[in-house]
Amino acid sequence: MFLAARRVVEDAVESALDALDLPADDLGIEEPPEDVDAILASSVAFRLAGEVGAAPPEVAADLAAEIDPADYEYVGDVTTQGPYLNFLPSNAYFGATLEAAQDDEYGRLDPKDVSVAVEHTSANPTGPVHVGRARNPIIGDALANVLDFAGYDVDRHYYVNDAGRQMAVFTWAYERFDEDELPEPERNRAEYDMVRYYRRGNTVLEDAPEDEVEQAEAEIQSIMQGLEDGDEATYDRVSEVVDTVLGGMQECLARLPADFDDFVKETRFMRDGSTDDLVDRLEDLEEAVYDDEAWQLELDDHGIEKNLVFLRSDGTSLYATRDLAHHEWKFENYDRAVTVLGEDHKLQAEQVRTTLELLGRDTERLDQVLYSYVNLPEGKMSTRDGTGIDLDDLLDEAIDRAREEVEDRLDGRLRNDNLDDADVERIAHQVGIGAVRYDIVSKQPAKAITFEWDRALDFEAQSAPYVQYVHARACGILGEAREAGHDVPDAGDLDADRLDVPEARRLLATIARFPAVIEGAAEDQHPHVVATYTREFADAFNAFYRECPVLDADADKRDERLALVAAARHTVGNALGVLGVAAPESM
RNA sequence: GGGCGUGUGGCCUAGCGGACAGGGCGAGAGGUUCCUAACCUCUCGAUCCCGGGUUCGAAUCCCGGCACGCCCGCCA
């Protein structure tokens, strides 16, 4: 409703300006502060004061006089507060919101018929996912959810770097060492099992006698050459390692949950010839130079000082070359592409964008979302060195702490719904993992995070459980109403006028904003604004909960309050769903 | 050295041109015969990094500093 109201208000301001013969290039539409009753406001009067030769409040009053609320369905009244033009919602606005939010898909926007590939995580398949990388799947998955909910056709991609030296080293190490010369795996899962070979391999390459290293390097070289030549046997050897490790990593990511529609392998673009084809076209570009026996792109005219080498002196391609072929593939198969990347890939991201532009691609269709790295207080995390905290360990710890919390609260519990062990376990998972996710997704990606256990696993206010609790409470009310024989009335039978308590109105007004929040989050690729919204929503719901009894309400108010709770449940449930945080029915 | 990003009460964070800078943590005081107290109410606490500028209006835009982070491989 808010989206519709905003259009209506824009119309109203525009025609008022028109009627007074004033320019309408900037309508100054904004959302007023919380303590103002209006749902929308305009500050045009400031800008027009000079032109009209009158003080802003006077201009605002003149404009207000030009607008007849009766002409606009969702506008109840237009008032001024000093220089501001305030638009108050009509009863129809509340009625339409209450009705629309009875739909359990409330907030989902109309299909846009636009396909988008969201690529995220894409961590090299070298071992367990660590916390340093956890921001990527969490932001990426939430972003994919946002876009899906906003009406896009979303495919979730994990780009697999299976062609580099790292994988050649891994393959050599896997074939070279025996299980019994390795330490016990930290966890009984594929990537923990496999990473032992990788770490051993790297240790040997660093510390072993020269001739042993030489021998190893020869083998690693031959694997890389095999991949470059498209040798099937080599490809199969590497694939075995890649697929095994990736399978384990996938299980870890699924815990978040973060699932993928497609694992797009880098070698695919070597094998299908698209990288070679791309190299030919790159060589034809004006910016291409053959320098030091390697083909490169001079991008300094495009604001990038660093040359981009796209063909080595030995004639082989680089990661960057294949990634360009990969991006061209996305451009051919999708209307839009979104990539979630760590800030350490920023330069590469700019090179990709610029080069695609040179190749004649419309880079407006590509969005690159960058986030800052998660560091430990003591420094960086690294898979190769085995430093850092595994994402699995973080999630386990989160669940353990949440379980403890649930058990502690069990005694003092007011509600007698007798949670059993399975409930405790379910809640521990929902709250524990939800808290980790919410903590990460609610922050602006650009800000650097230093990981601290206590901060990441704080279940107090402004965290996932605070919002989850609202959902559980709404479910509780609806459940008890059903048991008492009070069903939520049909959407068409509601009269929002009966929600006359300010707290109920404010909750409804908050519900009304949800689709606009989704739209904004999708447009800007900012999933964190959904998290901010859930917090405001929880405040509004808690105030309503405090002031408005539902089950014991007078008969003439109960139906609408029940419907409001149902609407609230859909809204907060869907918002949490978009964030990828579980919405418990009880906790 | 260059490029990009970040800098908001003791700590974390929202806001990113408009109405007194919102929250949370923390500290203190209260609230449960009533739909879950993982909640609510009240109090304490801010030179919005510093200095200039643009504007009727700047945390927000511009310029110059400072601090921190990331990047600057024929690695991925």
mmCIF file of C-alpha atoms (C1' of nucleotides) in Angstrom, chain B residues 4-68:
data_model
loop_
_atom_site.group_PDB
_atom_site.id
_atom_site.type_symbol
_atom_site.label_atom_id
_atom_site.label_comp_id
_atom_site.label_asym_id
_atom_site.label_seq_id
_atom_site.Cartn_x
_atom_site.Cartn_y
_atom_site.Cartn_z
ATOM 1 C "C1'" C B 4 39.311 2.146 -3.295
ATOM 2 C "C1'" G B 5 36.533 1.851 1.241
ATOM 3 C "C1'" U B 6 35.401 2.955 6.410
ATOM 4 C "C1'" G B 7 35.445 6.640 10.749
ATOM 5 C "C1'" U B 8 28.402 8.227 14.644
ATOM 6 C "C1'" G B 9 27.958 8.278 23.138
ATOM 7 C "C1'" G B 10 32.806 3.616 26.960
ATOM 8 C "C1'" C B 11 31.537 -0.583 23.058
ATOM 9 C "C1'" C B 12 28.372 -2.120 18.597
ATOM 10 C "C1'" U B 13 25.122 -0.128 15.018
ATOM 11 C "C1'" A B 14 20.912 2.697 11.811
ATOM 12 C "C1'" G B 15 20.482 7.113 9.139
ATOM 13 C "C1'" C B 16 23.913 9.021 3.836
ATOM 14 C "C1'" G B 17 20.851 16.664 1.739
ATOM 15 C "C1'" G B 18 15.693 18.299 5.286
ATOM 16 C "C1'" A B 19 11.539 18.228 11.311
ATOM 17 C "C1'" C B 20 15.096 17.559 18.287
ATOM 18 C "C1'" A B 21 21.179 11.893 15.161
ATOM 19 C "C1'" G B 22 17.360 6.485 15.973
ATOM 20 C "C1'" G B 23 18.493 1.571 18.286
ATOM 21 C "C1'" G B 24 21.189 -1.919 21.106
ATOM 22 C "C1'" C B 25 25.144 -3.296 24.677
ATOM 23 C "C1'" G B 26 26.585 -1.235 29.394
ATOM 24 C "C1'" A B 27 25.177 1.281 34.207
ATOM 25 C "C1'" G B 28 20.822 2.424 37.421
ATOM 26 C "C1'" A B 29 15.338 2.170 38.797
ATOM 27 C "C1'" G B 30 10.713 -0.227 37.893
ATOM 28 C "C1'" G B 31 7.024 -3.770 35.630
ATOM 29 C "C1'" U B 32 4.435 -10.791 35.387
ATOM 30 C "C1'" U B 33 -3.358 -12.287 39.432
ATOM 31 C "C1'" C B 34 -3.721 -10.308 32.102
ATOM 32 C "C1'" C B 35 -2.543 -13.415 24.509
ATOM 33 C "C1'" U B 36 5.342 -16.385 25.973
ATOM 34 C "C1'" A B 37 9.557 -11.301 30.738
ATOM 35 C "C1'" A B 38 14.365 -13.978 24.627
ATOM 36 C "C1'" C B 39 9.374 -8.641 26.487
ATOM 37 C "C1'" C B 40 8.083 -3.646 28.222
ATOM 38 C "C1'" U B 41 8.654 1.438 30.843
ATOM 39 C "C1'" C B 42 11.907 5.256 32.773
ATOM 40 C "C1'" U B 43 17.000 7.457 33.798
ATOM 41 C "C1'" C B 44 22.353 8.113 32.441
ATOM 42 C "C1'" G B 45 25.454 8.924 28.334
ATOM 43 C "C1'" A B 46 27.241 12.231 21.291
ATOM 44 C "C1'" U B 47 32.741 18.129 19.522
ATOM 45 C "C1'" C B 48 28.259 12.493 14.072
ATOM 46 C "C1'" C B 49 37.486 11.756 13.268
ATOM 47 C "C1'" C B 50 39.759 17.011 12.374
ATOM 48 C "C1'" G B 51 39.888 21.669 9.288
ATOM 49 C "C1'" G B 52 37.848 24.401 5.359
ATOM 50 C "C1'" G B 53 33.838 24.989 1.637
ATOM 51 C "C1'" U B 54 28.800 24.519 -1.040
ATOM 52 C "C1'" U B 55 23.513 25.209 0.662
ATOM 53 C "C1'" C B 56 17.770 28.393 3.245
ATOM 54 C "C1'" G B 57 19.496 23.659 5.607
ATOM 55 C "C1'" A B 58 25.326 19.017 6.109
ATOM 56 C "C1'" A B 59 26.413 13.107 10.019
ATOM 57 C "C1'" U B 60 24.917 13.069 4.851
ATOM 58 C "C1'" C B 61 27.716 16.709 -0.868
ATOM 59 C "C1'" C B 62 32.884 18.982 -2.315
ATOM 60 C "C1'" C B 63 38.212 20.020 -1.044
ATOM 61 C "C1'" G B 64 42.392 19.144 2.343
ATOM 62 C "C1'" G B 65 44.214 16.323 6.503
ATOM 63 C "C1'" C B 66 44.433 12.135 10.150
ATOM 64 C "C1'" A B 67 43.418 6.982 11.583
ATOM 65 C "C1'" C B 68 42.123 2.086 10.243
#
